[in-house]
Amino acid sequence: MGEAPAFVVENVIGEFPSGVDLKPKGNQTAIDVGSKTYVIGGGADHELKSTIGVQIYDKASGKWINPTVLGTKLKAPEGFSAMLLNDDRILVVKRNSPVGDCFWFLEVNTPFVRQQAKSFGTEVVAWSKGVIGDAEKPIVISGPSGVGKGTLISKLMDEFPSTFGFSVSHTTRAPREKEQNGVHYHFTERSKMEKDIKDGKFLEFANVHGNLYGTSVEAVEVVADSGKRCILDIDVQGARSVRASSLEAIFIFITPPSFEKLEKRLRARGTETEEQVQKRLRNAKEELKQGQSPGLFDHILVNDDLETCYKDLKAILGLSEGVKTVHKTGPKLADLPTDCSVTIIDKKILINSNSAEHGKTSNKTFLLDLSLLKGGAPGRTRGLNLRAIDSSTDTKQLS
Ligand code: ADP
Ligand code: 5GP
């Protein structure tokens, strides 16, 4: 282990700021980040049992702040350990939870939460779930209306049903004849969607062709939790927002061979009124310009011949001919028992557990390697490498 400092975080009830009226209630942890103390756990009394609350004590002003909490709010576990990582996020290890739901990150000072704080005008924190292993990056597909995004995505999902999952967006526009609620979109009222946006439930949103469209954090999480690679069909403004978020994705822009062909396709689809077609074509000009913005899209594909474009899309996604499924599963480890201690050494974390079952005591040690963390809130922090190790292993191996 050399000179590396080791901080042992036991069943923590943190150091609460002195002279303030909030007392630790049950499972609460206080963590200092710069001039602020983040109190995790508890929260409003009615929430105490259901979710893990977050409150901030600003030492400079002596005031408590209720931040905007983005991402899925954590269901209150039986217990948890927490520690600060990289001065910008707090790792929360839930007790007695399946490994897939055990590691969570509360981002407190990442570029993403700083940016969100500016747009919300409040303090912002964001939860993201730690994903074991290196799940594939989500795919963002943008392009003007009628260019063929939906057609290409359907082909991909039909050919690789167990690999890809579609992020079902919310929209305030009316459903088309064959569109199903919850499958193509979540069709919603503007007032409800605006409230949900305020409550931090959306990863991104934009006004497109006169309607509100947005990707909820949950839409992306549902796909991630099914073990599939997420595909987002969103406009250029949405792509820009996702690019600015911590969600690491591949950005693909689909462009038509000509404006005339785009117009022909849009009309041939027959789903919009003449007025709506005109609006979409007007907006397409700006979208085509925006699609060329330096650094926004990783790939630009011309959808002239559909089969050629589809082949190019598959090549970008590393899907060679004949490969029908690309399905990765993480390691399966036993649930972490309730009684565990967590030690952080550099970017590696040792989780020691002692459990007594059927009169026998067992000692298990897990090693969580955080050195390859990718992505982040809201959504998923990928690249966690967890493995069970022999509890007699000397910690010298770890540094
Ligand atoms: P988007 O989802 O980008 O709005 P769609 O996938 O709905 O576009 O495609 C618009 C119309 O164009 C559909 O009727 C579709 O069948 C057709 N289309 C898609 N790609 C091509 C192509 N390469 N050549 C000709 N027609 C196409
Ligand atoms: P349509 O009404 O044709 O289904 O979609 C119109 C436009 O809205 C398309 O460019 C599509 O990519 C975009 N869109 C669909 N869902 C979302 C979303 O969740 N967010 C954003 N920003 N755009 C979306």
Coordinates of C-alpha atoms and ligand atoms in Angstrom, one line a residue:
M1 CA 0.0 0.0 0.0
G2 CA 3.1 2.2 0.3
E3 CA 2.4 5.8 1.5
A4 CA -1.1 6.0 0.1
P5 CA -3.5 7.3 2.7
A6 CA -6.4 5.0 3.6
F7 CA -9.7 6.4 4.9
V8 CA -11.9 3.9 6.6
V9 CA -15.6 4.7 6.3
E10 CA -17.6 2.6 8.7
N11 CA -21.3 2.8 9.4
V12 CA -21.0 6.6 9.1
I13 CA -22.8 9.2 11.0
G14 CA -20.7 12.1 9.8
E15 CA -19.4 15.2 11.5
F16 CA -22.4 17.5 11.6
P17 CA -21.7 21.2 11.6
S18 CA -21.8 22.5 15.1
G19 CA -24.3 25.1 16.2
V20 CA -27.0 24.1 13.7
D21 CA -30.3 22.7 14.5
L22 CA -30.3 19.6 12.3
K23 CA -29.3 16.5 14.2
P24 CA -28.4 13.3 12.5
K25 CA -31.4 11.0 12.1
G26 CA -30.6 7.4 11.6
N27 CA -28.8 6.8 8.4
Q28 CA -27.3 10.2 7.7
T29 CA -23.9 11.1 6.5
A30 CA -22.2 14.5 6.3
I31 CA -19.5 15.1 3.9
D32 CA -17.5 18.2 3.5
V33 CA -16.8 19.5 0.0
G34 CA -15.0 22.8 0.1
S35 CA -17.1 25.3 2.0
K36 CA -20.2 23.1 2.0
T37 CA -21.4 20.1 3.9
Y38 CA -23.5 17.6 2.1
V39 CA -25.9 15.8 4.4
I40 CA -27.1 12.6 2.7
G41 CA -29.9 10.5 4.1
G42 CA -33.0 11.6 5.9
G43 CA -34.5 14.7 4.4
A44 CA -38.0 15.8 5.0
D45 CA -39.6 13.5 7.6
H46 CA -42.3 12.2 5.2
E47 CA -39.5 11.2 2.8
L48 CA -37.3 9.7 5.5
K49 CA -38.3 6.1 4.8
S50 CA -38.7 6.2 1.1
T51 CA -35.8 8.1 -0.5
I52 CA -32.3 9.3 0.4
G53 CA -32.6 13.0 0.8
V54 CA -29.8 15.5 0.2
Q55 CA -29.3 18.8 2.1
I56 CA -26.5 21.2 1.9
Y57 CA -25.1 23.3 4.7
D58 CA -23.3 26.3 3.4
K59 CA -20.7 27.1 6.1
A60 CA -20.0 30.6 4.7
S61 CA -23.6 31.8 5.0
G62 CA -24.6 29.4 7.9
K63 CA -27.7 28.4 5.9
W64 CA -29.3 25.1 4.9
I65 CA -30.1 24.7 1.2
N66 CA -32.4 22.2 -0.4
P67 CA -30.8 21.5 -3.8
T68 CA -32.5 20.5 -7.0
V69 CA -31.8 16.8 -7.1
L70 CA -31.4 15.4 -10.7
G71 CA -31.6 11.7 -11.6
T72 CA -33.4 8.9 -10.0
K73 CA -33.8 9.5 -6.3
L74 CA -32.3 6.6 -4.3
K75 CA -34.7 4.4 -2.4
A76 CA -33.6 4.5 1.2
P77 CA -31.5 1.4 1.8
E78 CA -31.0 -0.4 5.1
G79 CA -27.7 1.4 5.5
F80 CA -25.0 2.9 3.4
S81 CA -21.4 4.1 3.4
A82 CA -20.4 7.3 1.6
M83 CA -17.1 9.0 0.7
L84 CA -15.9 11.9 -1.4
L85 CA -14.1 11.0 -4.7
N86 CA -12.1 13.4 -6.8
D87 CA -13.5 16.3 -4.9
D88 CA -16.6 16.4 -7.2
R89 CA -18.7 13.3 -6.4
I90 CA -19.7 11.2 -3.5
L91 CA -19.7 7.5 -3.7
V92 CA -22.6 5.9 -1.9
V93 CA -22.4 2.1 -1.3
K94 CA -25.8 0.8 -0.4
R95 CA -26.0 -2.1 2.1
N96 CA -27.7 -5.3 1.4
S97 CA -28.4 -4.5 -2.2
P98 CA -27.8 -6.4 -5.3
V99 CA -24.4 -5.5 -6.9
G100 CA -26.3 -3.9 -9.9
D101 CA -28.0 -1.5 -7.5
C102 CA -25.3 -1.1 -4.9
F103 CA -23.0 1.7 -6.1
W104 CA -24.3 5.2 -6.6
F105 CA -22.7 8.5 -7.3
L106 CA -23.9 11.8 -6.1
E107 CA -22.3 14.5 -8.3
V108 CA -21.8 17.6 -6.3
N109 CA -19.3 19.7 -8.3
T110 CA -18.9 18.1 -11.7
P111 CA -19.0 20.3 -14.9
F112 CA -22.5 18.8 -15.5
V113 CA -24.0 19.9 -12.1
R114 CA -22.3 23.3 -12.4
Q115 CA -23.9 23.8 -15.8
Q116 CA -27.3 22.6 -14.6
A117 CA -27.0 24.9 -11.5
K118 CA -26.7 27.9 -13.9
S119 CA -29.8 27.0 -15.9
F120 CA -31.9 26.1 -12.8
G121 CA -30.6 29.1 -10.8
T122 CA -30.4 26.8 -7.7
E123 CA -27.9 24.4 -6.1
V124 CA -27.9 21.2 -8.1
V125 CA -26.8 17.6 -7.3
A126 CA -27.3 14.6 -9.5
W127 CA -27.5 10.9 -8.8
S128 CA -26.1 8.3 -11.2
K129 CA -26.0 4.6 -10.8
G130 CA -22.6 2.9 -11.0
V131 CA -22.6 0.3 -13.7
I132 CA -20.2 -2.7 -13.3
G133 CA -18.2 -3.4 -16.4
D134 CA -18.0 -1.3 -19.5
A135 CA -21.4 -1.1 -21.1
E136 CA -21.5 0.2 -24.6
K137 CA -22.0 4.0 -25.0
P138 CA -25.5 5.2 -25.9
I139 CA -26.1 6.4 -29.5
V140 CA -27.6 9.8 -30.2
I141 CA -29.1 10.0 -33.7
S142 CA -30.2 13.5 -35.1
G143 CA -31.2 14.9 -38.4
P144 CA -34.0 16.9 -40.0
S145 CA -37.5 15.5 -40.0
G146 CA -38.1 13.1 -42.8
V147 CA -34.4 12.2 -43.3
G148 CA -34.9 8.6 -42.3
K149 CA -33.8 8.4 -38.6
G150 CA -36.8 6.4 -37.5
T151 CA -36.4 4.0 -40.5
L152 CA -32.8 3.4 -39.7
I153 CA -33.4 2.9 -36.0
S154 CA -36.2 0.4 -36.7
K155 CA -34.0 -1.6 -39.0
L156 CA -31.3 -1.7 -36.3
M157 CA -33.7 -2.7 -33.6
D158 CA -35.3 -5.4 -35.8
E159 CA -32.0 -6.9 -36.7
F160 CA -30.5 -6.7 -33.2
P161 CA -33.4 -6.9 -30.8
S162 CA -31.4 -8.0 -27.8
T163 CA -28.7 -5.4 -28.3
F164 CA -30.5 -2.1 -28.7
G165 CA -33.2 -0.4 -26.7
F166 CA -35.0 2.8 -27.8
S167 CA -35.2 5.7 -25.4
V168 CA -38.9 6.6 -25.4
S169 CA -39.1 10.4 -25.4
H170 CA -41.9 12.6 -24.0
T171 CA -43.7 14.9 -26.4
T172 CA -46.6 17.4 -26.3
R173 CA -47.4 16.7 -30.0
A174 CA -50.4 14.6 -30.9
P175 CA -49.9 11.0 -31.7
R176 CA -49.8 9.9 -35.4
E177 CA -52.2 7.2 -36.5
K178 CA -50.0 4.3 -35.9
E179 CA -48.1 5.6 -32.9
Q180 CA -48.6 4.0 -29.5
N181 CA -48.2 5.7 -26.2
G182 CA -45.2 4.4 -24.3
V183 CA -43.7 2.8 -27.4
H184 CA -43.0 5.6 -29.9
Y185 CA -43.4 8.4 -27.4
H186 CA -44.9 9.2 -24.0
F187 CA -47.6 11.6 -25.2
T188 CA -48.1 14.2 -22.5
E189 CA -49.6 17.5 -21.5
R190 CA -47.3 20.6 -21.7
S191 CA -48.0 21.7 -18.1
K192 CA -47.2 18.2 -16.8
M193 CA -44.0 18.0 -18.8
E194 CA -42.9 21.5 -17.8
K195 CA -43.4 20.6 -14.1
D196 CA -41.3 17.4 -14.6
I197 CA -38.6 19.4 -16.3
K198 CA -38.5 21.7 -13.3
D199 CA -38.3 18.7 -11.0
G200 CA -35.1 17.6 -12.8
K201 CA -36.6 14.5 -14.4
F202 CA -35.3 15.3 -17.9
L203 CA -31.9 14.7 -19.3
E204 CA -32.6 17.2 -22.1
F205 CA -35.6 18.8 -23.7
A206 CA -36.2 21.2 -26.6
N207 CA -38.9 23.1 -28.4
V208 CA -39.1 21.4 -31.8
H209 CA -41.5 22.4 -34.6
G210 CA -43.7 24.1 -32.0
N211 CA -43.9 21.2 -29.6
L212 CA -41.9 20.2 -26.5
Y213 CA -39.8 17.1 -26.8
G214 CA -37.6 15.6 -24.1
T215 CA -35.6 12.6 -22.9
S216 CA -36.4 11.7 -19.3
V217 CA -33.6 10.3 -17.2
E218 CA -35.8 7.3 -16.6
A219 CA -36.2 6.6 -20.3
V220 CA -32.4 6.1 -20.6
E221 CA -32.2 4.2 -17.3
V222 CA -34.9 1.7 -18.3
V223 CA -32.8 0.7 -21.4
A224 CA -29.6 0.6 -19.4
D225 CA -31.2 -1.6 -16.8
S226 CA -32.4 -4.0 -19.4
G227 CA -28.7 -4.5 -20.3
K228 CA -29.2 -3.0 -23.8
R229 CA -27.5 -0.2 -25.6
C230 CA -29.6 2.9 -25.7
I231 CA -30.6 4.7 -28.9
L232 CA -31.8 8.3 -28.7
D233 CA -33.6 9.9 -31.6
I234 CA -33.4 13.6 -30.7
D235 CA -33.1 17.0 -32.5
V236 CA -29.8 19.0 -32.8
Q237 CA -30.6 21.1 -29.7
G238 CA -31.1 18.0 -27.7
A239 CA -27.9 16.5 -29.0
R240 CA -26.1 19.7 -27.9
S241 CA -27.5 19.3 -24.4
V242 CA -26.5 15.7 -24.2
R243 CA -23.1 16.6 -25.5
A244 CA -22.8 19.0 -22.6
S245 CA -24.0 16.5 -20.0
S246 CA -21.9 13.8 -18.5
L247 CA -23.6 11.1 -20.5
E248 CA -20.9 9.8 -22.8
A249 CA -22.5 8.9 -26.1
I250 CA -21.8 8.5 -29.8
F251 CA -23.3 11.3 -31.8
I252 CA -24.5 10.6 -35.4
F253 CA -26.1 13.1 -37.7
I254 CA -28.2 11.9 -40.7
T255 CA -28.3 14.2 -43.7
P256 CA -30.3 13.9 -46.9
P257 CA -28.7 13.7 -50.4
S258 CA -30.5 16.9 -51.3
F259 CA -33.2 19.2 -49.9
E260 CA -35.5 18.2 -52.7
K261 CA -35.3 14.5 -51.7
L262 CA -35.9 15.4 -48.0
E263 CA -39.1 17.3 -49.0
K264 CA -40.2 14.4 -51.2
R265 CA -39.8 11.9 -48.3
L266 CA -41.5 14.1 -45.8
R267 CA -44.5 14.6 -48.0
A268 CA -44.6 10.9 -49.0
R269 CA -44.7 9.9 -45.4
G270 CA -48.1 11.7 -45.3
T271 CA -48.1 12.2 -41.5
E272 CA -48.1 16.0 -41.4
T273 CA -50.5 18.7 -42.6
E274 CA -49.2 21.0 -45.4
E275 CA -48.6 23.7 -42.8
Q276 CA -46.6 21.3 -40.6
V277 CA -44.5 20.1 -43.6
Q278 CA -43.7 23.7 -44.4
K279 CA -42.6 24.4 -40.8
R280 CA -40.5 21.2 -40.7
L281 CA -38.8 22.1 -44.0
R282 CA -38.0 25.6 -42.8
N283 CA -36.5 24.2 -39.6
A284 CA -34.6 21.6 -41.6
K285 CA -32.4 24.3 -43.2
E286 CA -31.2 25.5 -39.8
E287 CA -30.8 21.9 -38.6
L288 CA -28.7 21.0 -41.6
K289 CA -26.4 23.9 -40.8
Q290 CA -26.3 23.0 -37.1
G291 CA -25.4 19.4 -37.9
Q292 CA -22.1 20.6 -39.3
S293 CA -21.1 22.4 -36.1
P294 CA -17.5 21.5 -35.3
G295 CA -17.2 19.0 -32.4
L296 CA -21.0 18.2 -32.1
F297 CA -21.4 15.1 -34.1
D298 CA -18.8 12.2 -34.3
H299 CA -20.2 10.9 -37.6
I300 CA -22.3 12.4 -40.5
L301 CA -24.1 9.9 -42.7
V302 CA -25.8 10.7 -46.0
N303 CA -29.0 8.7 -46.3
D304 CA -29.3 8.4 -50.1
D305 CA -29.7 4.7 -50.7
L306 CA -31.2 3.3 -47.5
E307 CA -29.3 0.0 -47.5
T308 CA -26.0 1.7 -48.1
C309 CA -26.7 4.1 -45.2
Y310 CA -27.8 1.3 -42.9
K311 CA -24.6 -0.6 -43.7
D312 CA -22.5 2.5 -42.9
L313 CA -24.4 2.9 -39.6
K314 CA -23.7 -0.7 -38.6
A315 CA -20.0 -0.2 -39.5
I316 CA -19.8 2.8 -37.2
L317 CA -21.4 0.8 -34.4
G318 CA -18.9 -2.1 -34.9
L319 CA -21.6 -4.5 -36.1
S320 CA -20.1 -6.7 -38.8
E321 CA -22.3 -8.7 -41.1
G322 CA -23.7 -11.9 -39.6
V323 CA -23.3 -10.9 -36.0
K324 CA -26.9 -11.0 -34.6
T325 CA -26.4 -10.3 -30.9
V326 CA -23.8 -8.4 -29.0
H327 CA -24.8 -8.8 -25.4
K328 CA -22.6 -8.2 -22.5
T329 CA -23.4 -9.3 -19.0
G330 CA -21.6 -8.1 -15.9
P331 CA -20.1 -10.4 -13.3
K332 CA -22.6 -12.0 -11.0
L333 CA -21.6 -11.6 -7.4
A334 CA -23.5 -12.4 -4.3
D335 CA -25.3 -9.5 -2.7
L336 CA -23.2 -7.4 -0.4
P337 CA -24.2 -8.2 3.2
T338 CA -25.4 -5.6 5.6
D339 CA -22.3 -5.3 7.7
C340 CA -19.4 -4.0 5.6
S341 CA -16.7 -1.5 5.9
V342 CA -15.3 0.4 3.0
T343 CA -11.6 1.5 2.6
I344 CA -10.5 3.8 -0.2
I345 CA -6.9 3.5 -1.4
D346 CA -6.1 5.7 -4.3
K347 CA -8.8 4.9 -6.9
K348 CA -9.4 1.5 -5.6
I349 CA -11.9 0.6 -2.9
L350 CA -11.9 -2.4 -0.6
I351 CA -15.2 -3.6 0.7
N352 CA -14.9 -5.9 3.6
S353 CA -18.0 -7.8 4.8
N354 CA -18.6 -10.0 7.7
S355 CA -21.8 -11.9 7.7
A356 CA -23.2 -14.4 10.1
E357 CA -25.6 -16.9 8.5
H358 CA -26.8 -20.1 9.9
G359 CA -24.5 -19.7 12.8
K360 CA -21.4 -19.4 10.6
T361 CA -19.4 -16.2 10.1
S362 CA -18.0 -15.5 6.6
N363 CA -15.6 -12.9 5.6
K364 CA -15.7 -11.6 2.0
T365 CA -13.6 -8.9 0.4
F366 CA -14.5 -7.1 -2.8
L367 CA -12.3 -4.8 -4.8
L368 CA -13.9 -1.9 -6.7
D369 CA -11.6 -0.2 -9.2
L370 CA -12.8 3.3 -10.0
S371 CA -9.8 4.3 -12.1
L372 CA -11.8 3.9 -15.4
L373 CA -14.9 5.8 -14.4
K374 CA -16.8 7.1 -17.4
G375 CA -20.0 9.0 -18.0
G376 CA -22.0 10.2 -15.0
A377 CA -25.1 11.9 -13.9
P378 CA -27.8 11.9 -14.8
G379 CA -28.0 8.3 -15.8
R380 CA -25.1 5.9 -15.4
T381 CA -21.5 6.0 -14.4
R382 CA -19.9 3.2 -16.3
G383 CA -16.6 1.4 -16.1
L384 CA -16.8 0.2 -12.4
N385 CA -14.7 -2.8 -12.1
L386 CA -15.8 -5.0 -9.1
R387 CA -14.3 -8.3 -8.3
A388 CA -14.3 -10.6 -5.3
I389 CA -10.9 -11.2 -3.9
D390 CA -9.4 -13.5 -1.3
S391 CA -9.9 -11.9 2.0
S392 CA -6.4 -12.9 3.1
T393 CA -4.9 -10.9 0.2
D394 CA -2.4 -8.4 1.3
T395 CA -3.5 -4.9 0.6
K396 CA 0.0 -4.3 -0.8
Q397 CA -1.2 -5.7 -4.0
L398 CA -3.6 -2.8 -4.5
S399 CA -1.4 0.1 -5.0
Ligands
ADP1 P1 -37.4 10.7 -39.6 O1 -37.6 9.7 -38.5 O2 -36.0 11.2 -39.8 O3 -38.4 11.8 -39.5 P2 -38.5 8.6 -41.3 O4 -37.7 7.4 -40.9 O5 -39.9 8.6 -40.8 O6 -37.8 10.0 -41.0 O7 -38.5 8.6 -42.9 C1 -39.3 9.5 -43.7 C2 -39.8 8.8 -44.9 O8 -38.7 8.6 -45.8 C3 -40.4 7.5 -44.6 O9 -41.6 7.3 -45.4 C4 -39.4 6.5 -45.0 O10 -39.9 5.3 -45.5 C5 -38.7 7.2 -46.1 N1 -37.2 6.9 -46.3 C6 -36.3 6.7 -45.3 N2 -35.1 6.5 -45.8 C7 -35.2 6.6 -47.1 C8 -34.3 6.4 -48.2 N3 -33.0 6.2 -48.0 N4 -34.8 6.5 -49.5 C9 -36.1 6.8 -49.7 N5 -37.0 6.9 -48.7 C10 -36.6 6.8 -47.4
5GP2 P1 -41.4 13.8 -34.8 O1 -42.5 14.7 -34.4 O2 -41.2 13.7 -36.3 O3 -41.5 12.4 -34.1 O4 -40.0 14.4 -34.2 C1 -39.6 15.7 -34.5 C2 -38.2 16.0 -34.1 O5 -38.2 15.9 -32.7 C3 -37.2 15.0 -34.6 O6 -36.1 15.8 -35.0 C4 -36.8 14.2 -33.4 O7 -35.4 13.8 -33.5 C5 -37.0 15.2 -32.3 N1 -37.2 14.5 -31.0 C6 -37.8 13.4 -30.7 N2 -37.7 13.1 -29.4 C7 -36.9 14.1 -28.9 C8 -36.4 14.3 -27.6 O8 -36.6 13.6 -26.6 N3 -35.7 15.4 -27.4 C9 -35.3 16.3 -28.4 N4 -34.6 17.3 -28.2 N5 -35.8 16.0 -29.7 C10 -36.6 15.0 -29.9

